[in-house]
mmCIF file of C-alpha atoms in Angstrom:
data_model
loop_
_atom_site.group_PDB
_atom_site.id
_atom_site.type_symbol
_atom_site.label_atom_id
_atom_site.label_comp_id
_atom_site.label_asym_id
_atom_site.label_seq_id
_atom_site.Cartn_x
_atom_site.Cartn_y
_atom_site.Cartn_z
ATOM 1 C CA UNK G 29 -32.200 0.309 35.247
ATOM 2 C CA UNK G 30 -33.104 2.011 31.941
ATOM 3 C CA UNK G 31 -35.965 1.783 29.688
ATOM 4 C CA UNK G 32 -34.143 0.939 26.309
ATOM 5 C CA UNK G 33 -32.405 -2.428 25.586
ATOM 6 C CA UNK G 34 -29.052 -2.917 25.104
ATOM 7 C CA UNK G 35 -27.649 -4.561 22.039
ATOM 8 C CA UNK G 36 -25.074 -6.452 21.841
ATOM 9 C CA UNK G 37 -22.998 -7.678 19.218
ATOM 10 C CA UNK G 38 -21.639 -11.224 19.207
ATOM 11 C CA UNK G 39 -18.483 -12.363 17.199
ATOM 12 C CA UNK G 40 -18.556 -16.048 16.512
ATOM 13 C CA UNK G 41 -14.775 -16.878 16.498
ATOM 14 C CA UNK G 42 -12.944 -19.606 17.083
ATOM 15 C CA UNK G 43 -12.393 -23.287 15.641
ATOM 16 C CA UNK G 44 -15.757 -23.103 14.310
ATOM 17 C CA UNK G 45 -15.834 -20.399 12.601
ATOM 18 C CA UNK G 46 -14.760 -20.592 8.735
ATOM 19 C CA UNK G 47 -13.055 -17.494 8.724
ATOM 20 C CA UNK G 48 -10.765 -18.827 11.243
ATOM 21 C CA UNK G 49 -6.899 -18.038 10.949
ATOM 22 C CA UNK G 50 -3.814 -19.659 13.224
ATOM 23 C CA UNK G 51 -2.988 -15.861 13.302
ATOM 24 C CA UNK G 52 -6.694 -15.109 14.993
ATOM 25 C CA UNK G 53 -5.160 -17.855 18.051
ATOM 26 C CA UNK G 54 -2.873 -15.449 19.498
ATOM 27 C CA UNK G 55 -5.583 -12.417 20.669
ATOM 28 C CA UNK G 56 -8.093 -14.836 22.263
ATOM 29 C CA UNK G 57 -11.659 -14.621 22.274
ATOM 30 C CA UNK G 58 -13.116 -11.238 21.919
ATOM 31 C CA UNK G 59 -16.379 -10.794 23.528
ATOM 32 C CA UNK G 60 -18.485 -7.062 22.172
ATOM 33 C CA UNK G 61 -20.538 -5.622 24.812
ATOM 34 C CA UNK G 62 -22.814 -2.554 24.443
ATOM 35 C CA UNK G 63 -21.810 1.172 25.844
ATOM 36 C CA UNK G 64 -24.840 0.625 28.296
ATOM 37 C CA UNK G 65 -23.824 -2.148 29.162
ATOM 38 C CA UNK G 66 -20.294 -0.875 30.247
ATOM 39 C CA UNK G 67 -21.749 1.859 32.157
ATOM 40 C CA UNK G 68 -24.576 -0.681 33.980
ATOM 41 C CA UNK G 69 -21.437 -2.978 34.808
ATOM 42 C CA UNK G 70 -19.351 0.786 35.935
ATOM 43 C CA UNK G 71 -22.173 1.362 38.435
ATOM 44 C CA UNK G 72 -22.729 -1.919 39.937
ATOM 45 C CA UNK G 73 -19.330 -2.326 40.370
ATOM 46 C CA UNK G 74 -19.389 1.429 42.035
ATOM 47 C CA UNK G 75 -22.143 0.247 44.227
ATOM 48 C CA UNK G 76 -20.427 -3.183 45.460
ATOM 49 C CA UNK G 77 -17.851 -0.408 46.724
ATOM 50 C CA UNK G 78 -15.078 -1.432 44.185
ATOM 51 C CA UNK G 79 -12.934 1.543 43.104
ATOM 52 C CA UNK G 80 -14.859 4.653 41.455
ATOM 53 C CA UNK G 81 -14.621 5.041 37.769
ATOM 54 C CA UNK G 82 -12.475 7.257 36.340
ATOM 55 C CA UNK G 83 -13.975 11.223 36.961
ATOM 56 C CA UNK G 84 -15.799 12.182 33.887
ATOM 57 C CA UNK G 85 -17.069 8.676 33.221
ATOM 58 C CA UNK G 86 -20.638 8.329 32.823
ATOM 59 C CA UNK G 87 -21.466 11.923 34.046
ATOM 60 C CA UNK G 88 -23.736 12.976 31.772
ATOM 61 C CA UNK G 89 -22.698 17.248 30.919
ATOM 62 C CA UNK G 90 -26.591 18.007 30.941
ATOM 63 C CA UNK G 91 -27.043 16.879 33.853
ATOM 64 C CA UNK G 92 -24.259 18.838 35.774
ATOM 65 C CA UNK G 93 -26.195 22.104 34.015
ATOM 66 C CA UNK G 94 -29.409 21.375 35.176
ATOM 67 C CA UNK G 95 -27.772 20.938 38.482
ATOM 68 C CA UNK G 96 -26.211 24.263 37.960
ATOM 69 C CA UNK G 97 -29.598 26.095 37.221
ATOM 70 C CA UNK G 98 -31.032 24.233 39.902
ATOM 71 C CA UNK G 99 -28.708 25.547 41.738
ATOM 72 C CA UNK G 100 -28.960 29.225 40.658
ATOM 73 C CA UNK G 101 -32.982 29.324 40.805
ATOM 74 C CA UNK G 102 -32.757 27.999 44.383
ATOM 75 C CA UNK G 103 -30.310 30.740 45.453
ATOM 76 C CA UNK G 104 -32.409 33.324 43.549
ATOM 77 C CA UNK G 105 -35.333 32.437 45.428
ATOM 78 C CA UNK G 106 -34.155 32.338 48.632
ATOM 79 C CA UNK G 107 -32.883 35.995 48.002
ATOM 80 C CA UNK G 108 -36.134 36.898 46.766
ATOM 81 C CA UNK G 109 -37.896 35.256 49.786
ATOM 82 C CA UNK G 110 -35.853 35.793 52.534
ATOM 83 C CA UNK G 111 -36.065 32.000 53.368
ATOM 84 C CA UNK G 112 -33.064 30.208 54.290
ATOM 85 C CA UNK G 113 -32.622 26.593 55.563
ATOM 86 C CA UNK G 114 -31.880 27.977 59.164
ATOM 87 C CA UNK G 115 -35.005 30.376 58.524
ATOM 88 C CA UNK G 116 -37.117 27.619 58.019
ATOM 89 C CA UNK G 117 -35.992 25.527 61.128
ATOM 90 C CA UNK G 118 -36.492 28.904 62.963
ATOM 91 C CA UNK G 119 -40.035 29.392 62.147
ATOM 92 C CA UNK G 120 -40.947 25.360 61.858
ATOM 93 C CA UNK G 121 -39.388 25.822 65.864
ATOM 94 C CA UNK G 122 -41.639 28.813 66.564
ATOM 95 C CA UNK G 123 -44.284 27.113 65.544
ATOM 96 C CA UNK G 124 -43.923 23.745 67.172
ATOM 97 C CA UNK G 125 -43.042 25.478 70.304
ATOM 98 C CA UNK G 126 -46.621 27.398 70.082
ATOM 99 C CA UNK G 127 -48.577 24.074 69.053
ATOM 100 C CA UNK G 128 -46.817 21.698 71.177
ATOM 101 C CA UNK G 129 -49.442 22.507 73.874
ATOM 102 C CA UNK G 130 -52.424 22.607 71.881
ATOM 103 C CA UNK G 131 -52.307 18.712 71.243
ATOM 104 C CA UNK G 132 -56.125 17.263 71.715
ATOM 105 C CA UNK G 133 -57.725 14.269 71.716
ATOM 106 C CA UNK G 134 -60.716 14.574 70.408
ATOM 107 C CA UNK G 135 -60.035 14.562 66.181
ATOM 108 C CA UNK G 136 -60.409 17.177 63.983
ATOM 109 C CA UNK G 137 -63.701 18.049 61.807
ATOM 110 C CA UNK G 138 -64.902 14.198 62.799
ATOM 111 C CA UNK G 139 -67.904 15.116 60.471
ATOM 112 C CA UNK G 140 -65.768 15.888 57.198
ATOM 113 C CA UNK G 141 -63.387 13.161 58.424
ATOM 114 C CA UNK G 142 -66.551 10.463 58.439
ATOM 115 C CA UNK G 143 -67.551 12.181 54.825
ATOM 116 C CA UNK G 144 -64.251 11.725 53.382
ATOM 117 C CA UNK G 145 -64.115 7.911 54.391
ATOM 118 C CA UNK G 146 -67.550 7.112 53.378
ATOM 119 C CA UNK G 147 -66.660 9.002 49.839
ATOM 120 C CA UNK G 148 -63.608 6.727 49.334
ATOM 121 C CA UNK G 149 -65.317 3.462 50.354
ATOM 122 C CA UNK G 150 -68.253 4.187 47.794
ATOM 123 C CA UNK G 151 -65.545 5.680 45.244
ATOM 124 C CA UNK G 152 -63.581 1.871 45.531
ATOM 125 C CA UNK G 153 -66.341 0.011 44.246
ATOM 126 C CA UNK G 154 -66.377 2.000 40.838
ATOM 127 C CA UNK G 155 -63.034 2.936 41.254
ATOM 128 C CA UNK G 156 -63.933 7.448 40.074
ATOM 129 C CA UNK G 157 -61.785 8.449 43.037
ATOM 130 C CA UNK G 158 -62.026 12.177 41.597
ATOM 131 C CA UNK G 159 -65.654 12.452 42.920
ATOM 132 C CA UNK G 160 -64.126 12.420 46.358
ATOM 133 C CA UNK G 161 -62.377 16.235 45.621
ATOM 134 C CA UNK G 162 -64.485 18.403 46.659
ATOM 135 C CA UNK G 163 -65.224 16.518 49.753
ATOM 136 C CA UNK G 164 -61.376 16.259 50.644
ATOM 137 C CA UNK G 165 -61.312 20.085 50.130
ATOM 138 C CA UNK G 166 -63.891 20.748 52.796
ATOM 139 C CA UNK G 167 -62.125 18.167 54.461
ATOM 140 C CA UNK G 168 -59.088 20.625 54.021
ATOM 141 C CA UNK G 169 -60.556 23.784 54.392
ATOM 142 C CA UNK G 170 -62.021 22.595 57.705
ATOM 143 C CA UNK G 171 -58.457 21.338 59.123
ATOM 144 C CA UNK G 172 -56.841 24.327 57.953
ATOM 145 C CA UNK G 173 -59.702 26.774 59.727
ATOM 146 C CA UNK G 174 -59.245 24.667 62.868
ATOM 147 C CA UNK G 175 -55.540 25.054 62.634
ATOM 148 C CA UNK G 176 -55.661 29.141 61.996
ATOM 149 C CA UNK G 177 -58.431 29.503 65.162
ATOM 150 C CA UNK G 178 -56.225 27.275 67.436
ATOM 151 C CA UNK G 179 -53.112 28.667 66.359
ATOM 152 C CA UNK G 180 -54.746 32.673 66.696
ATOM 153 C CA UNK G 181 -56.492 31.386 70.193
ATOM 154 C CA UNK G 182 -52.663 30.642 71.614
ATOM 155 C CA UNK G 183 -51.480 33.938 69.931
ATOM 156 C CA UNK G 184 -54.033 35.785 71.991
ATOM 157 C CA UNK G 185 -53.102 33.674 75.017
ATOM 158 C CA UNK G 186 -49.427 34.503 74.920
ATOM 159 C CA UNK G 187 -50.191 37.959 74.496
ATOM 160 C CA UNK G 188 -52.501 38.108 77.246
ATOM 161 C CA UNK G 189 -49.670 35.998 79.324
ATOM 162 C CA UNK G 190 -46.939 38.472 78.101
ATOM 163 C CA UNK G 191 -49.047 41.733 78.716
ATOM 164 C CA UNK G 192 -49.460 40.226 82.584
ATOM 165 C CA UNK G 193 -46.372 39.771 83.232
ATOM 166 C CA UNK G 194 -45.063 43.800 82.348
ATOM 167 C CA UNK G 195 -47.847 44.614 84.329
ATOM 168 C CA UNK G 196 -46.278 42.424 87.451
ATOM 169 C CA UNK G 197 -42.986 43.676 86.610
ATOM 170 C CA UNK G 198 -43.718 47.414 86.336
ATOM 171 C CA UNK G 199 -45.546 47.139 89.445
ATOM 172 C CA UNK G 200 -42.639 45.121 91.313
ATOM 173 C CA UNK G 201 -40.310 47.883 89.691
ATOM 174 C CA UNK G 202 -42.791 50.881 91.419
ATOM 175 C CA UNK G 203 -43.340 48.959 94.562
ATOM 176 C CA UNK G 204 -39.597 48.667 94.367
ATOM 177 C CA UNK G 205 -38.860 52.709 93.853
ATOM 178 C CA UNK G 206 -40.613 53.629 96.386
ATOM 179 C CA UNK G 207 -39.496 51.256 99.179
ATOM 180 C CA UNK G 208 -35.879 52.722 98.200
ATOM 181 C CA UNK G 209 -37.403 55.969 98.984
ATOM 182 C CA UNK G 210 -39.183 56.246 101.848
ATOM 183 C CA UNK G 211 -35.850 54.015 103.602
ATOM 184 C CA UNK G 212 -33.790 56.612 102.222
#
């Protein structure tokens, strides 16, 4: 759970204990737990689905103000960005819908790829796994390249595609016009 101990304080009473009074009899045995404690036996009680604690119990007030600024900063920069959860789904849409197609099977930048495994099988025996960066960043760089020039490539395809198809339709519109006209 946490990363301190809890203390706890234990009251020997009782028959055995000298300081023992008839008067002591009538309260019971008292058992002293810690604050953590109560609030470790609060939320695995909560978690067991018994009944919530009381509101305000355990709730921590910094942590409802960082939730509060986290709050704030991520409206802020949405505004500032334009980007909204439904914006995001848009253009993640967009952009499956013009990759979906482009699926290959032959693997990208095999010759990076084979560099980056060789680099981490030699890096395990010495365990320096930070030699490996700058061969994970071609690595990178070559994915991302591959990405942009397939991604442009469909672009230009679509655009090609859409450019055709005016072209069909203005002629079927002209082919159109003038059948009306020499009929009427």
């Amino acid at each position: 759970m946490g990363g301190t101990q809890s203390q706890t304080q234990r009251q020997a009473e009782g028959p055995c204990d000298p300081a023992h009074d008839a008067d002591d009899e009538d309260q019971g045995r008292k058992i002293s737990i810690s604050n953590k404690m109560v609030e470790r036996l609060v939320e695995d009680a909560s978690l067991a689905g018994a009944a919530p604690p009381p509101r305000g119990a355990g709730v921590d007030p910094r942590d409802k103000v960082l939730v509060d600024r986290l709050r704030v900063v991520d409206e802020k920069h949405s505004e500032k960005w334009g980007l909204t959860i439904q914006n995001l789904s848009t253009i993640a849409g967009r952009i499956d819908a013009r990759t979906a197609h482009m699926r290959q099977l032959q693997p990208v930048c095999p010759g990076c790829k084979e560099a980056v495994l060789d680099c981490y099988e030699n890096a395990a025996d010495d365990g320096d796994y930070l030699k490996c960066y700058d061969v994970v960043a071609s690595f990178n760089n070559c994915v991302r390249e591959t990405t942009m020039r397939r991604l442009r490539a469909a672009t230009e395809r679509d655009a090609r595609e859409t450019a055709r198809r005016r072209r069909h339709v203005a002629r079927a519109r002209q082919n159109m016009m003038m059948a009306r006209e020499t009929t009427a």
